[in-house]
GROMACS .gro file of C-alpha atoms in nm:
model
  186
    1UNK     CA    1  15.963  -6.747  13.521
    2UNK     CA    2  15.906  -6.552  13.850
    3UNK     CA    3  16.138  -6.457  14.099
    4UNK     CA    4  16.070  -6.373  14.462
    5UNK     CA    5  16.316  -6.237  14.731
    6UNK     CA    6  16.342  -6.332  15.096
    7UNK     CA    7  16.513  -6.171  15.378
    8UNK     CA    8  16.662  -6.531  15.591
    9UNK     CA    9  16.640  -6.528  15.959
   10UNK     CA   10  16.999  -6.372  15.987
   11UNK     CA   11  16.965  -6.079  15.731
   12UNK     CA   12  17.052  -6.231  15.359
   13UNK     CA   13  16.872  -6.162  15.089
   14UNK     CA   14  16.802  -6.410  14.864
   15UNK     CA   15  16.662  -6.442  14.538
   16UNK     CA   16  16.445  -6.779  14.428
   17UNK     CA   17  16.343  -6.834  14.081
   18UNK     CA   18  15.951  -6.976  14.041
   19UNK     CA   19  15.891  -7.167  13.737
   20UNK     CA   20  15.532  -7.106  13.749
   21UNK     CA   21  15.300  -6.894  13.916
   22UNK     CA   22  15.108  -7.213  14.075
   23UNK     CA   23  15.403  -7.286  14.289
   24UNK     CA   24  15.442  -6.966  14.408
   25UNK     CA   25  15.246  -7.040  14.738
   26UNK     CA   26  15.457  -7.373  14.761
   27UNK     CA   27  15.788  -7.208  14.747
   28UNK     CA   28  15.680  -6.937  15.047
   29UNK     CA   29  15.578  -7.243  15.222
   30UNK     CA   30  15.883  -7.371  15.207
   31UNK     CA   31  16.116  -7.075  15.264
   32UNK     CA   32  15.837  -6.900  15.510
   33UNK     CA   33  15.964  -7.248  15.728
   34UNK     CA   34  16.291  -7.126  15.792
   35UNK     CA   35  16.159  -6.852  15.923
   36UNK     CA   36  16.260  -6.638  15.567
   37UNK     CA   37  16.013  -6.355  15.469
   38UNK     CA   38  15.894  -6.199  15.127
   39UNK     CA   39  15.824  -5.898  15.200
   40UNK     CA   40  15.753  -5.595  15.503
   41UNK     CA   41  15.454  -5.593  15.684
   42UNK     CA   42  15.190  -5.334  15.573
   43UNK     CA   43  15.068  -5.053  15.765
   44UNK     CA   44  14.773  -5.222  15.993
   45UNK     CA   45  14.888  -5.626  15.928
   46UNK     CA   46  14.814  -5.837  15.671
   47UNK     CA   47  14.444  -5.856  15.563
   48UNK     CA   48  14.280  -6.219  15.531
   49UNK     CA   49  13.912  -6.341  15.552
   50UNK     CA   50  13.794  -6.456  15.901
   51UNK     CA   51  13.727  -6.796  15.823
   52UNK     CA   52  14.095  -6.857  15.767
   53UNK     CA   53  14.196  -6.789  16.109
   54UNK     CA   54  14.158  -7.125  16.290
   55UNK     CA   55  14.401  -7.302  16.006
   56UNK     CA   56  14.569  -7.016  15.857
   57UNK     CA   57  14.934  -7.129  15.729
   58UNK     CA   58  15.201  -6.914  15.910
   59UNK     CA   59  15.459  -6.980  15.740
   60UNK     CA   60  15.356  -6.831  15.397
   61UNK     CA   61  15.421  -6.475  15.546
   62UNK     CA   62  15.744  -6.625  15.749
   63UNK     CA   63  15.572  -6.652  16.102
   64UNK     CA   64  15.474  -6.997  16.337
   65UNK     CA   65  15.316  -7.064  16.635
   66UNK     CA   66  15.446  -7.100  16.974
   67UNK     CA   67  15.330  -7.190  17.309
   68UNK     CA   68  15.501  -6.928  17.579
   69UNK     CA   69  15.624  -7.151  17.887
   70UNK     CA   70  15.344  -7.003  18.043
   71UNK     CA   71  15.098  -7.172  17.801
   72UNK     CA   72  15.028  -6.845  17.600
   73UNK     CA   73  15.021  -6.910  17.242
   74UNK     CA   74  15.201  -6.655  17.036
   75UNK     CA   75  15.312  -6.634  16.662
   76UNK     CA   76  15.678  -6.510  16.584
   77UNK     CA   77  15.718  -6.347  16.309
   78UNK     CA   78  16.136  -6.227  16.249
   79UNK     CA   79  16.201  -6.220  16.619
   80UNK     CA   80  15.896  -6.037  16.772
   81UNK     CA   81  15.576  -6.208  16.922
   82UNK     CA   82  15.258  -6.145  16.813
   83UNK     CA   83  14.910  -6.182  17.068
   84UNK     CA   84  14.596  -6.277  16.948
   85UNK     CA   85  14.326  -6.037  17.015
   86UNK     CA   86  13.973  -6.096  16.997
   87UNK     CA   87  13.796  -5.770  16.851
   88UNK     CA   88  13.437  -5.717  16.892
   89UNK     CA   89  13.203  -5.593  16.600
   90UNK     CA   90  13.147  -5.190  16.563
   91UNK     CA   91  12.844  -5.044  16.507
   92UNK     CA   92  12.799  -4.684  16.477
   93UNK     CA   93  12.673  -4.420  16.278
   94UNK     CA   94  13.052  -4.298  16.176
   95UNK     CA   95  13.204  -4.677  16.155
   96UNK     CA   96  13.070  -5.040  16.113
   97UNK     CA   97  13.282  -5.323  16.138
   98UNK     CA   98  13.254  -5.692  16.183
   99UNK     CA   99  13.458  -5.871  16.427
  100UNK     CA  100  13.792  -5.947  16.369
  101UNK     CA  101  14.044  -6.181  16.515
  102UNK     CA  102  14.437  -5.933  16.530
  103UNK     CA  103  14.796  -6.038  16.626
  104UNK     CA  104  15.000  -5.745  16.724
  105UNK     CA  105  15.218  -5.640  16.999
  106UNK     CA  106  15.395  -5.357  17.141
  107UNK     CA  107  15.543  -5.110  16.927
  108UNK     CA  108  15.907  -5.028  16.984
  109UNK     CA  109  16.119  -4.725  16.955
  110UNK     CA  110  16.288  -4.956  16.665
  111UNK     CA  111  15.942  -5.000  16.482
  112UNK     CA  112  15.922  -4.797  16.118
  113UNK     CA  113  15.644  -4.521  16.220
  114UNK     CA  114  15.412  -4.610  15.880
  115UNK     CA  115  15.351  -4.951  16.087
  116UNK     CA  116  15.288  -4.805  16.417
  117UNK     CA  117  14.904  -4.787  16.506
  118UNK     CA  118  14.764  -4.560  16.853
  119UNK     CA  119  14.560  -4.696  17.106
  120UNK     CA  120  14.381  -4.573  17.381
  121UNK     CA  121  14.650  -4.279  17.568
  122UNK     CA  122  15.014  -4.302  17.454
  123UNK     CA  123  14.961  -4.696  17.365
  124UNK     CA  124  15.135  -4.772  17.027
  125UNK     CA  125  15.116  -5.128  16.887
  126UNK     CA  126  15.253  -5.296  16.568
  127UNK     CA  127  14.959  -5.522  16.383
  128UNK     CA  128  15.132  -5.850  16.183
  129UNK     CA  129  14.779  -5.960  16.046
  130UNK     CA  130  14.443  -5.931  16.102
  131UNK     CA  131  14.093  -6.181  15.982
  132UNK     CA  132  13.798  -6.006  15.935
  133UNK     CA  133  13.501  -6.039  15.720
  134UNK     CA  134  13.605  -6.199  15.387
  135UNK     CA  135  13.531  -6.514  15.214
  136UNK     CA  136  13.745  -6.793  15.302
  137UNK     CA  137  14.065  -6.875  15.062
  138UNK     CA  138  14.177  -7.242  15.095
  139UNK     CA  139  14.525  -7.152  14.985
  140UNK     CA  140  14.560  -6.961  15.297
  141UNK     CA  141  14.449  -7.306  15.500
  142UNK     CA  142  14.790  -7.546  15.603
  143UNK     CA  143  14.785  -7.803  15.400
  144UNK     CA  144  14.648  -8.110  15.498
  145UNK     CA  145  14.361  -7.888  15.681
  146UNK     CA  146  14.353  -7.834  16.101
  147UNK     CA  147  14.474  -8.154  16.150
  148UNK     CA  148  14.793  -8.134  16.077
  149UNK     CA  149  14.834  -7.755  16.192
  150UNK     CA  150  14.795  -7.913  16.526
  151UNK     CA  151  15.051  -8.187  16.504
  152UNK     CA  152  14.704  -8.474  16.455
  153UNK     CA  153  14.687  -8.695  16.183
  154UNK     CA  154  14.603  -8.504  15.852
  155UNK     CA  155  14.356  -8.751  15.667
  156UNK     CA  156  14.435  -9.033  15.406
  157UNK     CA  157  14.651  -8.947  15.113
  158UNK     CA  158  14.755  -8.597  15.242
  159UNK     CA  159  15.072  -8.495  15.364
  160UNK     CA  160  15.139  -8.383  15.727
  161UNK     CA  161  15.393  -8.101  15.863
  162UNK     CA  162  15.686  -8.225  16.052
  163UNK     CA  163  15.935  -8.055  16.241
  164UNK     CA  164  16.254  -8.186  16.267
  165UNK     CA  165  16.439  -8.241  16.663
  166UNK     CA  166  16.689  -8.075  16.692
  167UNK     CA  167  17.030  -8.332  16.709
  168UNK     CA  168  17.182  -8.372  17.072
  169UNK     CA  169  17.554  -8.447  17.080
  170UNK     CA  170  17.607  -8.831  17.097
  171UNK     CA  171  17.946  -8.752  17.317
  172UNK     CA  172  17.765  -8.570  17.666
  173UNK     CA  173  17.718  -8.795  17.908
  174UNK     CA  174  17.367  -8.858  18.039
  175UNK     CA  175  17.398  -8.670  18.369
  176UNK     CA  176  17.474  -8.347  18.239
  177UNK     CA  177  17.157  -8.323  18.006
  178UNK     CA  178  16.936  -8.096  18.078
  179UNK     CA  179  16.564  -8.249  18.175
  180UNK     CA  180  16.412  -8.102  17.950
  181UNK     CA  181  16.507  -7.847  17.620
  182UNK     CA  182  16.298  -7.578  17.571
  183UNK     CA  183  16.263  -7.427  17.205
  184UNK     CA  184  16.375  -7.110  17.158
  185UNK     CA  185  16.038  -6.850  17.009
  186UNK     CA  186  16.319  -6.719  16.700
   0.00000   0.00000   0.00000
């Protein structure tokens, strides 16, 4: 039997007991929803093949998409949000890369130095993960495929991600609702 600790969205740690390695990914799945995390992010993001990108599945590292109110979309991982960054391919005689698709954002003061990465001047940033190169791992992929990453059908016989609304007291009278409730990115 495996075990695997996660750190909740409020600071517990908690221990979960796998019965077998094959639901290992299942179980992070299901905590990573919550918005729990198994582990601390490495020094320059998680590493995952480029062709997982478009589908990758968040919430095995503890992170989801979000869609700023100014139509930006984000991923929040444990309170911070993360910017997708287009990188182009390097090719010189010292370094050759291929392009790569990064999250990161603005290091703060806060922000464990080992995790910190420079950019051009005084420009620090934190990395969560980065897809480059790589052969693509369905086990990254949401289940269900893109479809139901994106809130469309997923196709016959597969099951599709909901997210549950969030209950509204019964007792408030219509005219003091709100118009509309925004969710909050944490």
């Amino acid at each position: 039997m495996l075990q695997i600790e996660f750190l909740t969205d409020l600071g517990a740690r908690v221990t979960v007991s796998v019965e077998h390695e094959s639901r290992l990914l299942d179980v992070q799945r299901h905590y990573g929803r919550l918005g729990w995390t198994s582990g601390e992010i490495p020094s320059g993001g998680y590493q995952f093949p480029i062709e997982n990108e478009p589908d990758f599945d968040w919430s095995l590292i503890g992170a989801r998409k979000w869609k700023s109110p100014e139509g930006e979309e984000l991923v929040i991982h444990r309170g911070h949000a993360y910017r997708r960054r287009e990188l182009e391919a390097v090719d010189s005689r010292k370094l050759k890369l291929p392009a790569a698709i990064k999250y990161s954002r603005g290091a703060k003061v806060s922000d464990p130095q080992h995790v910190r990465e420079k950019a051009d001047g005084d420009i620090e940033y934190v990395s969560l993960a980065i897809f480059r190169g790589g052969k693509r791992q369905e086990r990254y992929a949401v289940p269900g495929g893109a479809a139901a990453s994106q809130g469309r059908p997923a196709p016959q016989g597969q099951p599709t991600q909901t997210r549950p609304q969030a209950a509204r007291p019964a007792s408030r009278p219509p005219a003091q609702q709100p118009a509309q409730e925004e969710e909050a990115p944490f």
